[in-house]
Short mmCIF file of C-alpha atoms in Angstrom, two decimals:
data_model
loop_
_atom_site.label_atom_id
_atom_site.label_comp_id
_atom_site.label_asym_id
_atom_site.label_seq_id
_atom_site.Cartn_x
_atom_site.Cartn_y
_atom_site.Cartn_z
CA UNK A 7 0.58 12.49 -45.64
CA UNK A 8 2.31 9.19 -46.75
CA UNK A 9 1.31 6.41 -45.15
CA UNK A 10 2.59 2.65 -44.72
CA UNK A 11 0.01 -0.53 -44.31
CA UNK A 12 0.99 -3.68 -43.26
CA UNK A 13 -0.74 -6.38 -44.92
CA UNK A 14 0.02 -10.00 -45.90
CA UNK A 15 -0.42 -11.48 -49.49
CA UNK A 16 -3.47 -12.82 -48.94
CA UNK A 17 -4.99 -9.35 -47.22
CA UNK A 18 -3.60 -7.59 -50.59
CA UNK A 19 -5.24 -9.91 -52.51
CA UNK A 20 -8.64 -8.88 -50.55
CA UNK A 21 -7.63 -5.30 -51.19
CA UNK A 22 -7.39 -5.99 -54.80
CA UNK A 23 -10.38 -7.45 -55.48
CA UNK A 24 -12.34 -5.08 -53.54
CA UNK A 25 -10.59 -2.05 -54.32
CA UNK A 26 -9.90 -0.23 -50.89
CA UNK A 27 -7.71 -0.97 -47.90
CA UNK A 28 -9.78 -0.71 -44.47
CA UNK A 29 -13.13 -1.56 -45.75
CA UNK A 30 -13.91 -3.17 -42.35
CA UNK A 31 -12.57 0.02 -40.23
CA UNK A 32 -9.91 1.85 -39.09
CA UNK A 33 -7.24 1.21 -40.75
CA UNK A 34 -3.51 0.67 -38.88
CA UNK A 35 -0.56 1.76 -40.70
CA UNK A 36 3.03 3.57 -39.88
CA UNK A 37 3.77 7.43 -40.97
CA UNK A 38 6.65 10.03 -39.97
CA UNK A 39 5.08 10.96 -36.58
CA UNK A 40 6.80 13.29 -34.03
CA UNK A 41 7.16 10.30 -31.50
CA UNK A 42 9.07 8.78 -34.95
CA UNK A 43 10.93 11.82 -35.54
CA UNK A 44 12.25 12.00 -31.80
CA UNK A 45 13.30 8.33 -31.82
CA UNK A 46 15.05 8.26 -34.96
CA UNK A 47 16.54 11.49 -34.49
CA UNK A 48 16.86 12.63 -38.06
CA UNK A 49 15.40 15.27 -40.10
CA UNK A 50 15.78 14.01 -43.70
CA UNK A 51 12.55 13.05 -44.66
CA UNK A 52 13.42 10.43 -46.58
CA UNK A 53 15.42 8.24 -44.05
CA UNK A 54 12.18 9.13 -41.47
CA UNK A 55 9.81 7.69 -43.93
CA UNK A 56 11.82 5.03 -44.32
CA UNK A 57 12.08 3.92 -40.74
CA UNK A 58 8.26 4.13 -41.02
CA UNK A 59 7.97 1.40 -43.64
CA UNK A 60 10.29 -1.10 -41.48
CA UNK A 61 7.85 -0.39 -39.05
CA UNK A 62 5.20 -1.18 -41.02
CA UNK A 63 7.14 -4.35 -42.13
CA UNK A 64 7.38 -5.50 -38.40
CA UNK A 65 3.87 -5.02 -38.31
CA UNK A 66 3.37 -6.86 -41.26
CA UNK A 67 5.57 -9.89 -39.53
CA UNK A 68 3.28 -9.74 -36.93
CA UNK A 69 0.49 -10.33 -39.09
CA UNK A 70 2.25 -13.54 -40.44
CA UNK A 71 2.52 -14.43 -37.29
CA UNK A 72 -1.08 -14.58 -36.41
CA UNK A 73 -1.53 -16.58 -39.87
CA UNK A 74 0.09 -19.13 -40.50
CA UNK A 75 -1.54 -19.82 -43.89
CA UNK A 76 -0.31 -16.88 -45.26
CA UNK A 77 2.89 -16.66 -47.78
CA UNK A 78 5.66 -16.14 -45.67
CA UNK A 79 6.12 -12.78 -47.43
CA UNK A 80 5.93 -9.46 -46.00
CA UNK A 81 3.96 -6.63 -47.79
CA UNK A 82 3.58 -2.74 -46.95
CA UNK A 83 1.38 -0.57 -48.56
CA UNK A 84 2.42 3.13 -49.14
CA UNK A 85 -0.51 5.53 -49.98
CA UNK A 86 -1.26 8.86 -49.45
CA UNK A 87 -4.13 10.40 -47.36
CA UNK A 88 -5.50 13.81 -46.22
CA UNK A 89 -3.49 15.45 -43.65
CA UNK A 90 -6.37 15.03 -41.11
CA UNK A 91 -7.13 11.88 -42.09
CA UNK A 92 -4.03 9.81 -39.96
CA UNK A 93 -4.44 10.06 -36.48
CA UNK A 94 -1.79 9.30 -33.52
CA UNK A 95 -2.49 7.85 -30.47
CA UNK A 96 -0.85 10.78 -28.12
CA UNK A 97 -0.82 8.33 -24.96
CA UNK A 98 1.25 6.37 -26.76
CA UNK A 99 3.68 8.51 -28.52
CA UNK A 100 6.83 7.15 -27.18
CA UNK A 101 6.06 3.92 -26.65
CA UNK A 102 8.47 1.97 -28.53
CA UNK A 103 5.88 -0.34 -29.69
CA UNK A 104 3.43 2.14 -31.02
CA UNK A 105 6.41 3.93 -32.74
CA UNK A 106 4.75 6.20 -35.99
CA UNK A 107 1.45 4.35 -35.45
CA UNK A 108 -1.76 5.64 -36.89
CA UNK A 109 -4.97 4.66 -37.30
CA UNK A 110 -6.73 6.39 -40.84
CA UNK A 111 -10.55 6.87 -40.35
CA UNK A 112 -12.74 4.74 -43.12
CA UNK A 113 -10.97 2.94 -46.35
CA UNK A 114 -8.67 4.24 -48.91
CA UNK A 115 -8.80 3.47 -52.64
CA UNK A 116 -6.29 1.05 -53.63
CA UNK A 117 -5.94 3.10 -56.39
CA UNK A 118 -4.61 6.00 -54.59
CA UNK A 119 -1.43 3.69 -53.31
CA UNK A 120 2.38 5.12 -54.98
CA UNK A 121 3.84 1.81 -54.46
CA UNK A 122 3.76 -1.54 -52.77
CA UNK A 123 6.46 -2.92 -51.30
CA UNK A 124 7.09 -6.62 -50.38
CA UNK A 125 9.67 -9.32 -49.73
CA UNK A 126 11.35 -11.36 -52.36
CA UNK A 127 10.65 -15.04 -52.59
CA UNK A 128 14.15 -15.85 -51.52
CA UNK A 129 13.11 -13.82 -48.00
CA UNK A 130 10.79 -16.55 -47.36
CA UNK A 131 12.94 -18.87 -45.08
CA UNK A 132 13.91 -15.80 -43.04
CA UNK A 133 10.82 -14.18 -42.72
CA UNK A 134 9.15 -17.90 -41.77
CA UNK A 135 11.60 -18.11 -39.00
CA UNK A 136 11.02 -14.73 -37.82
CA UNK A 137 7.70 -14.91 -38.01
CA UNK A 138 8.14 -18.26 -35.87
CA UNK A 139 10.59 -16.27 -33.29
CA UNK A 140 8.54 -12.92 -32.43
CA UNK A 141 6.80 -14.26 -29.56
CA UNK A 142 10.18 -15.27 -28.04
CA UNK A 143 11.82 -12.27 -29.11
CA UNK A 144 8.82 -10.13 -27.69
CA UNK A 145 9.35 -12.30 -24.51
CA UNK A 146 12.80 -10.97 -24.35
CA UNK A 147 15.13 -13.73 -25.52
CA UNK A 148 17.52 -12.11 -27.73
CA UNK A 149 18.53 -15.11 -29.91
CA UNK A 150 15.04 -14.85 -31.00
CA UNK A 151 15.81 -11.07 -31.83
CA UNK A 152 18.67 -12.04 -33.68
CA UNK A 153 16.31 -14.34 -35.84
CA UNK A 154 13.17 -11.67 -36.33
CA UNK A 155 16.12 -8.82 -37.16
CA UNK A 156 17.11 -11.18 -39.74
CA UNK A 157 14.32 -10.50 -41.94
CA UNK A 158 14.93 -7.07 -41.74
CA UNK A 159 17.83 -8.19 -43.00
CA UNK A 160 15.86 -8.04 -46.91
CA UNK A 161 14.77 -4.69 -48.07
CA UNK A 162 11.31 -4.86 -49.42
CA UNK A 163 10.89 -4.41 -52.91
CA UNK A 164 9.26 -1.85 -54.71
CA UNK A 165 6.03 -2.71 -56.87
CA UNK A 166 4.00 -0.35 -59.09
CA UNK A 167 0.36 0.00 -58.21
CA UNK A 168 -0.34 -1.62 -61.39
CA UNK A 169 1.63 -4.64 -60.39
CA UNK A 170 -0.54 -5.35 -57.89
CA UNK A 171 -2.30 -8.44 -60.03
CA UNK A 172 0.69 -10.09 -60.91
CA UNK A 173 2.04 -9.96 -57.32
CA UNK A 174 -1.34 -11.53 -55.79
CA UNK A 175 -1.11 -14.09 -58.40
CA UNK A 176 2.23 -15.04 -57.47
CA UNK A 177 1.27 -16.03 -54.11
CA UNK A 178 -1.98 -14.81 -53.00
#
């Protein structure tokens, strides 16, 4: 099962250098879940694991969010895990918040990721402000909604596994 991690720059970075994602527990990320699959409506595979990575990059913006230190960049992780090994929370299945969330039992090689995907440094301003907007938007206020979907405006882009170094150098 592919999975998507948020992280920020400076949480890849820690990944790097130790090696694993979710060394200090369960580790959140986004997959094609059938509370996913009944929201987006689709049954192309591709375009449902794709809606899972911008919900991983909300999640991701959220992270920002709660550090402001951090590179205004967002950054998923897509790796692969055991079928078992991605769990759903079924209470919250349809709630639009918790949309393809999953929590993966103990830490994953970073080794084991296919690609990393993150935002271009010309994204910056607009992921700053919508990083600066998301409690207003989550408040309701849809001029702050306008500014968060903004940054989804810039599609994340793709990185080897390998790359990895030379992206947390850049900015980690």
């Amino acid at each position: 099962m592919r999975v998507y991690v948020p992280l920020t720059l400076p949480g890849l970075a820690e990944a790097h250098k130790t090696g694993e994602l979710g060394s200090s527990g369960p580790l959140a990320a986004y997959a094609v879940t059938p509370g996913l699959r009944e929201w987006y409506v689709s049954e192309d595979i591709e375009e449902l694991e794709y809606a899972a990575l911008g919900r991983a990059a909300l999640a991701s913006l959220r992270l920002l969010a709660a550090d402001p230190a951090a590179p205004r960049r967002r950054v998923v992780v897509a790796v692969d895990v055991p079928d078992g090994a991605a769990t759903a929370d079924p209470d919250r299945a349809l709630d639009p918040a918790a949309l393809g969330e999953v929590r993966v039992g103990g830490p994953v090689r970073l080794a084991k990721a296919a690609a990393v995907h993150a935002d271009a440094d010309d994204a910056e301003a607009d992921v700053t402000a919508a990083a600066e907007a998301l409690p207003a938007a989550d408040a309701g206020d849809d001029d702050a909604q306008f500014v968060v979907d903004g940054a989804e405006d810039h599609e994340l882009l793709w990185f080897a596994p390998q790359e990895v170094a030379g992206l947390v150098g850049s900015g980690g």
